Coordinates of C-alpha atoms in Angstrom, one line a residue:
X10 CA 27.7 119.9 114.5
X11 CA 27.7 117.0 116.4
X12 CA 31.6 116.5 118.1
X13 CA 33.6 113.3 118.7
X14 CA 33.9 114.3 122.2
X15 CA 30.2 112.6 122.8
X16 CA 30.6 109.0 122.9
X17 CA 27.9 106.9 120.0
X18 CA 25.4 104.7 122.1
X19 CA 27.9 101.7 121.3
X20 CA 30.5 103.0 123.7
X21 CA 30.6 101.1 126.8
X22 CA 29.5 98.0 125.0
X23 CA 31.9 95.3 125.0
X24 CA 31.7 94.1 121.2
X25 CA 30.0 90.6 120.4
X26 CA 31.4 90.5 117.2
X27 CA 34.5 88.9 115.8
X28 CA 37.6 90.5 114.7
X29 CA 38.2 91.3 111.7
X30 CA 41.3 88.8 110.3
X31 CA 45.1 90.3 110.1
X32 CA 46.5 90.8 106.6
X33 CA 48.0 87.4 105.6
X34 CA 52.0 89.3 105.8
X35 CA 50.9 90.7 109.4
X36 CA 50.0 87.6 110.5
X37 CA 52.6 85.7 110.3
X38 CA 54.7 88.3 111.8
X39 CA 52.0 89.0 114.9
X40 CA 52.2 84.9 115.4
X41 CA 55.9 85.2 115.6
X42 CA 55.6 87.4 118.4
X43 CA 54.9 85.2 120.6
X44 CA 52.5 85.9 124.3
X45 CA 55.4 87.3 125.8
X46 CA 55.5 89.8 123.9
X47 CA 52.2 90.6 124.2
X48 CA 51.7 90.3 127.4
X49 CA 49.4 93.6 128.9
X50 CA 51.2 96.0 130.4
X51 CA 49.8 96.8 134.1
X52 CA 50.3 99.0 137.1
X53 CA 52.7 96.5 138.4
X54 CA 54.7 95.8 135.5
X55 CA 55.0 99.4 134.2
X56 CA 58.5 99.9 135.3
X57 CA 59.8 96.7 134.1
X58 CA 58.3 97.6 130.5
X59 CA 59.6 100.8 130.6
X60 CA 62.7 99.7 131.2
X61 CA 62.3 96.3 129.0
X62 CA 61.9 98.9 126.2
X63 CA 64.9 101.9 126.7
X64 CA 67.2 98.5 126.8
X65 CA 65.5 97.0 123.6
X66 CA 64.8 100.5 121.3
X67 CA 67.9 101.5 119.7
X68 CA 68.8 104.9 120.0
X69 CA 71.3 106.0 117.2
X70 CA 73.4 109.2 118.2
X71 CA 73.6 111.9 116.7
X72 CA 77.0 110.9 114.5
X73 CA 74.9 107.5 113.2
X74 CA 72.3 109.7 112.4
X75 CA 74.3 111.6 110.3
X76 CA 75.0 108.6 107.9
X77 CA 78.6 109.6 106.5
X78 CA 77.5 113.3 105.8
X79 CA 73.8 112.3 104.4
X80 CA 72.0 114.7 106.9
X81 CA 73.1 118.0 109.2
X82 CA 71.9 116.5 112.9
X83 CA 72.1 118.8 115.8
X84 CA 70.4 118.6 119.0
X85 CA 69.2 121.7 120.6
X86 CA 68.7 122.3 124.5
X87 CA 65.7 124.9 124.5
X88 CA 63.3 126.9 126.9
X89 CA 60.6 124.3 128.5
X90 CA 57.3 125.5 129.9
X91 CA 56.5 128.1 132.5
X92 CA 58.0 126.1 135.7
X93 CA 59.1 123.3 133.6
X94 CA 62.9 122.0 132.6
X95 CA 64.4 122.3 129.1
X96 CA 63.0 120.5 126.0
X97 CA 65.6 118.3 123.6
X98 CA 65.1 118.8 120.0
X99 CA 66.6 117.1 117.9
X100 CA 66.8 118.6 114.3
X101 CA 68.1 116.9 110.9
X102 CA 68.2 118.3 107.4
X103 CA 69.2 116.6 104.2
X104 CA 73.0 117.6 103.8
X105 CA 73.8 120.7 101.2
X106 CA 70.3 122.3 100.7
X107 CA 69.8 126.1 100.6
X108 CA 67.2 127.8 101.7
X109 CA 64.8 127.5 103.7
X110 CA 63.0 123.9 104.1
X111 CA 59.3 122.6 105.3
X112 CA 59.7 121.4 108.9
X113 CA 58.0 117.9 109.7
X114 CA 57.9 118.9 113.9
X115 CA 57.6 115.3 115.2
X116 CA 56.2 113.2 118.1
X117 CA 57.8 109.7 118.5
X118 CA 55.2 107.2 119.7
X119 CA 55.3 104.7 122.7
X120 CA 52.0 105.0 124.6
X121 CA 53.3 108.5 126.2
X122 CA 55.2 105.8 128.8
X123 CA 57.8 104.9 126.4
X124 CA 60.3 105.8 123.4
X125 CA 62.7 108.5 122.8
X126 CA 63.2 111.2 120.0
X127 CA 66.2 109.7 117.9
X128 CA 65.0 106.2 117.5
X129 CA 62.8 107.1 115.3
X130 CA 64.7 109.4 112.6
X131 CA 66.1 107.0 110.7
X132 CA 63.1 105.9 108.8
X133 CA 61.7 109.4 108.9
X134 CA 65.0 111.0 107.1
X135 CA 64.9 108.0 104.7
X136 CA 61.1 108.0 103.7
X137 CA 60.7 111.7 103.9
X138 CA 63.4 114.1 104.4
X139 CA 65.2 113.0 101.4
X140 CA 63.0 112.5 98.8
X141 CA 60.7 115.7 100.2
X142 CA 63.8 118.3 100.9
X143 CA 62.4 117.9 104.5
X144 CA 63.7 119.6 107.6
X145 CA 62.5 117.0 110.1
X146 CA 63.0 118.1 114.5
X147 CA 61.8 114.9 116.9
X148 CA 60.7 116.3 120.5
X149 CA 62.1 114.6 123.1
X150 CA 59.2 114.9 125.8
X151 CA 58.7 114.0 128.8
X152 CA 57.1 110.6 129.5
X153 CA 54.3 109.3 132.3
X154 CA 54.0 108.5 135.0
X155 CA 57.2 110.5 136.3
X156 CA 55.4 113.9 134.3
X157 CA 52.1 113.9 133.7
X158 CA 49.4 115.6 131.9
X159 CA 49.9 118.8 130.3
X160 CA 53.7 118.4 130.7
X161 CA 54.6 116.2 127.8
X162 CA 52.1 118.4 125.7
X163 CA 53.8 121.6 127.2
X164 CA 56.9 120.1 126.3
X165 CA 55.8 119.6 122.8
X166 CA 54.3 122.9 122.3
X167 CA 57.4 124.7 123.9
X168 CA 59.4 123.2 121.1
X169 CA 57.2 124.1 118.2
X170 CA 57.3 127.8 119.5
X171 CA 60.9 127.8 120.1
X172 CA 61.6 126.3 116.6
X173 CA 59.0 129.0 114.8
X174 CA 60.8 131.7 116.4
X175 CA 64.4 130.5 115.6
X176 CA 63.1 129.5 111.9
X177 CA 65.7 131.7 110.0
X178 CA 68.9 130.6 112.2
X179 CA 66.9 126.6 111.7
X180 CA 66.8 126.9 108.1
X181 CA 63.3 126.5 107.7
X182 CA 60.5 128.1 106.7
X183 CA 57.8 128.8 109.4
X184 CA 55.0 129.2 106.7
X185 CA 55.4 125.5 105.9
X186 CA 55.6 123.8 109.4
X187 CA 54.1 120.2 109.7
X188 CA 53.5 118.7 112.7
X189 CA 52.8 115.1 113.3
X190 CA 53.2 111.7 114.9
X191 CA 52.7 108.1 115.4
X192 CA 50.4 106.3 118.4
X193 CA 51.1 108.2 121.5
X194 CA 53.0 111.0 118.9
X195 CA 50.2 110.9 116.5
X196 CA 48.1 111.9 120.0
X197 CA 50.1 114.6 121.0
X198 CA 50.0 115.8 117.2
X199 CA 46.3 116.5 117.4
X200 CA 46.3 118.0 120.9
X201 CA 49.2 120.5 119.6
X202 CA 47.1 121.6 116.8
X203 CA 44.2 121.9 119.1
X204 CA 46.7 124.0 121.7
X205 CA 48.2 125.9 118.5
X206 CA 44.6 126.9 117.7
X207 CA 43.6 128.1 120.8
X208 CA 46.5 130.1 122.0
X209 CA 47.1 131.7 118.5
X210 CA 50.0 129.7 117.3
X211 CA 52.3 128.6 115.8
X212 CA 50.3 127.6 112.9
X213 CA 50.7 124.3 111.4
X214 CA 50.3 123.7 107.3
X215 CA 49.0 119.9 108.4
X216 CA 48.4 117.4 110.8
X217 CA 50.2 113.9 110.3
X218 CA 48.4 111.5 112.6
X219 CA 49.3 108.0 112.5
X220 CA 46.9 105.8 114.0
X221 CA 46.7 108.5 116.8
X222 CA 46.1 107.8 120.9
X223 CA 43.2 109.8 121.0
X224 CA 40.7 108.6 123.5
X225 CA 41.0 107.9 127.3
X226 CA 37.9 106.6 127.8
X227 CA 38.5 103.1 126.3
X228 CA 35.0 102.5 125.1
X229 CA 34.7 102.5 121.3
X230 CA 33.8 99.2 119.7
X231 CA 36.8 98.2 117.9
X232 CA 38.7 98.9 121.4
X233 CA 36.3 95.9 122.9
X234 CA 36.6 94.7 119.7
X235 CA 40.1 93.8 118.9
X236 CA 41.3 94.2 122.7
X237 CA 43.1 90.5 122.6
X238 CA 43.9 90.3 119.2
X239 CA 45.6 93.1 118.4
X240 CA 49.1 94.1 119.3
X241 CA 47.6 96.8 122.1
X242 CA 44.8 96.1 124.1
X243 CA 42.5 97.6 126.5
X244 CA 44.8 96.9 129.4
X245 CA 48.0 97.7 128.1
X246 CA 45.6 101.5 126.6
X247 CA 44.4 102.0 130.5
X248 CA 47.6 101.5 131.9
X249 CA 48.5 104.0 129.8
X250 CA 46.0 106.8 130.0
X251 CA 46.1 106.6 134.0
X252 CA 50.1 107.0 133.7
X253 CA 49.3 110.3 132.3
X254 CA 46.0 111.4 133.6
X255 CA 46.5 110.0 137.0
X256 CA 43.2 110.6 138.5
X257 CA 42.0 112.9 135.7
X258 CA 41.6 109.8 134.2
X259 CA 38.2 109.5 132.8
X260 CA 36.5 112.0 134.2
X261 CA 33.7 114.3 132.4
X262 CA 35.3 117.6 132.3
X263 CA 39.0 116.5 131.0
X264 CA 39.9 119.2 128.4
X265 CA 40.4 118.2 124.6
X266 CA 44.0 118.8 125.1
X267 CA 44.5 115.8 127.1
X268 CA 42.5 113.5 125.1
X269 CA 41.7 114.8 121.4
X270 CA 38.7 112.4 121.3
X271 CA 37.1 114.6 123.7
X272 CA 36.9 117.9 121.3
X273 CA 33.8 118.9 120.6
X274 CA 35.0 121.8 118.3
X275 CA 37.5 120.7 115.7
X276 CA 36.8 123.7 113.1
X277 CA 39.8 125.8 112.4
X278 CA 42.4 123.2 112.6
X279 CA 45.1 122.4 109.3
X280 CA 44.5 119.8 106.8
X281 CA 45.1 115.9 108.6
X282 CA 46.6 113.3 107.5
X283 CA 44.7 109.9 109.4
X284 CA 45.8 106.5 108.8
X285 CA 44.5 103.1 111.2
X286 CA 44.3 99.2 110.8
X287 CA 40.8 98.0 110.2
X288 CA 42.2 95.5 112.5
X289 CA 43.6 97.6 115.2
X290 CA 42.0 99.2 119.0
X291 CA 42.2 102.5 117.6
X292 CA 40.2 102.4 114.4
X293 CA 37.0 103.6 115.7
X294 CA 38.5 107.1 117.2
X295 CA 40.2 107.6 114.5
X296 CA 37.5 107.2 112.0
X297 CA 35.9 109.2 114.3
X298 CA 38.4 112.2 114.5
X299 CA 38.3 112.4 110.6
X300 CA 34.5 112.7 110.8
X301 CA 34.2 115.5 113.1
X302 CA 37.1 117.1 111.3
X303 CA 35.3 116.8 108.3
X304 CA 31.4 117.8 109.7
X305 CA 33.6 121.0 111.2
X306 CA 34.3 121.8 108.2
X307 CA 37.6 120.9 108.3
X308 CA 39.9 118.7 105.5
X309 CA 41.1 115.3 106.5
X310 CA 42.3 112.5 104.4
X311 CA 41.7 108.7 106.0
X312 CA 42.7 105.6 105.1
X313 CA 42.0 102.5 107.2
X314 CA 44.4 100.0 106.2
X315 CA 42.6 96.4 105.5
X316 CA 44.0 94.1 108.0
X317 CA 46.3 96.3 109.5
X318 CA 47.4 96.3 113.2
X319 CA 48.1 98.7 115.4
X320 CA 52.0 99.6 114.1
X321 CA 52.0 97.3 111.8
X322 CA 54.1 99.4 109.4
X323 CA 56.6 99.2 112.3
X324 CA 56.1 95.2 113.1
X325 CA 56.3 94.8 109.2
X326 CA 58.1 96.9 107.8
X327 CA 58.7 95.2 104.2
X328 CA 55.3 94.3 103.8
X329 CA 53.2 95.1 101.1
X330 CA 50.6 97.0 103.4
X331 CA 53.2 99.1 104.6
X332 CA 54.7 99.5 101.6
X333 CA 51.3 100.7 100.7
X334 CA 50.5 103.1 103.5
X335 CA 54.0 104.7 103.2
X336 CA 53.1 105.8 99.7
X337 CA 49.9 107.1 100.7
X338 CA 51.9 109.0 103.5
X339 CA 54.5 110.7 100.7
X340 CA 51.8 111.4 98.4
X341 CA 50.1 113.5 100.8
X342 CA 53.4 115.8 102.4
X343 CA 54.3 116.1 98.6
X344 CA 50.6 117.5 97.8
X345 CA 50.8 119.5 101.2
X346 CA 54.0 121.1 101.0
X347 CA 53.6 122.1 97.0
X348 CA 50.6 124.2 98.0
X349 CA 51.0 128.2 98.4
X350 CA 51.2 129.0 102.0
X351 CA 47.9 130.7 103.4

């Protein structure tokens, strides 16, 4: 079995071709934008993003979050990694449900530079924790440059183990655990299951990866490809990657864990969940991961959205597309969590 982790002939290449067009509701909403808002971000203006975005991203407490007695919210201070500071989890639960619950354990997105854990529970406890009877806990790691790689991934893990181990005083049930993320999250995802694999657990029931940050390199074709038309390009990806790898970056022997995209043995893992734009930088290592999932012999459910961007879902969030793709989503954690657990 051939992995992802060697890079197709194409790699390297930067693409002649054109891009493929936006989805007519995405594009007026990319147009709208605006080049300031999509201007790169760089070494020199990494700061200013940074801090452009905690200012911008609203970050609802833990009372908000709550939604006039809707969902149980608690936040939970637990054991970091060896040598490493304490991990903030923040869980929420549908309000007056018995028994134990699946656990989505989630990774909030924003290029591993960017985002925190409770901005992005709203939408998750609407689209999925009600309707699903979900348990739902949103890691709040630690973001690059100021920690880099394996600390946000040590973070992440750390959480998962603490959360397996306390499952009984959560309110979950450690059988049915899935974790998953979007972008940077949907990253972090794959490298946990990778991590969970190879250290013996906690074991995952599935994978949710949502147009996942999965390769450091920046060489596929739709990266070349749609780098100036989509919403991320390969600047704003570099920047990135180095923030985290530092001077790792790039180099030959970097383990899977940093940069799923580099695996070269993907048997073993749980069932994943992959969604991407046809229209976004990502598309080609992510249609990649779901192939080597699926030559290890491995399940994995893709969807490549026609037209979508990179967070388009996000950008757009009333759009048909996304209206779309959020089905798909439900369909599959309703499918995942009705089955026995191995």
């Amino acid at each position: 079995m051939s992995g992802i982790g060697t890079p197709p002939e194409h790699h390297g290449v930067p693409s002649p071709a054109p891009a493929p067009s936006f989805d007519p509701e995405l594009d007026v909403v990319i147009a709208a934008l605006g080049e300031a808002a999509r201007e790169p971000i760089t070494p020199a203006n990494l700061r200013a993003r940074q801090e452009r975005d905690a200012a911008a991203r609203p970050r609802p407490t833990a009372e908000e979050l709550r939604a006039d007695g809707r969902f149980e919210v608690t936040e939970f201070r637990v054991p970091g990694p060896p040598e490493g500071p304490d991990v903030m989890l923040v869980s929420a639960r549908p309000s007056g449900l018995a028994g134990p619950l699946p656990l989505l354990y989630y990774m909030h997105g924003g290029a591993m530079i960017m985002g925190n854990a409770w901005s992005v529970l709203p939408r998750i406890l609407r689209e999925w924790a009600l309707p699903l009877d979900l348990a739902v806990i949103s890691v709040e790691y630690r973001l690059a440059p100021g920690t880099r790689y394996p600390g946000p991934l040590e973070d992440c893990h750390a959480g998962l183990v603490w959360a397996a181990g306390h499952a009984a005083e959560l309110g979950i049930d450690p059988a049915r655990i899935v974790i998953g993320g979007k972008s940077a999250g949907g990253g972090l995802a794959a490298a946990l299951a990778l991590l969970a694999r190879d250290r013996g657990g906690p074991a995952a029931l599935g994978q949710l990866l949502l147009s996942p940050m999965l390769d450091d390199r920046g060489c596929t074709f739709s990266g070349h490809q749609m780098s100036g038309h989509d919403v991320w390009d390969l600047t704003s990806n570099e920047t990135a990657w180095k923030a985290l790898l530092g001077d790792r970056h790039g180099a030959a022997d970097l383990p899977p864990y940093a940069a799923p995209a580099r695996a070269t043995d993907l048997s073993g893992l749980p069932p994943a969940y992959i969604d991407t734009g046809s229209a976004e930088m990502f598309r080609d290592e992510n249609v990649g991961y779901a192939n080597a999932i699926w030559q290890a012999g491995g399940q994995a459910e893709l969807h490549v959205w026609p037209g979508a961007c990179h967070g388009f879902d996000g950008l757009a969030p009333h759009a048909a597309l996304t209206r779309d793709a959020g089905h798909a989503r439900t369909r599959w954690l309703r499918r995942l969590l009705a089955k026995p657990a191995p």
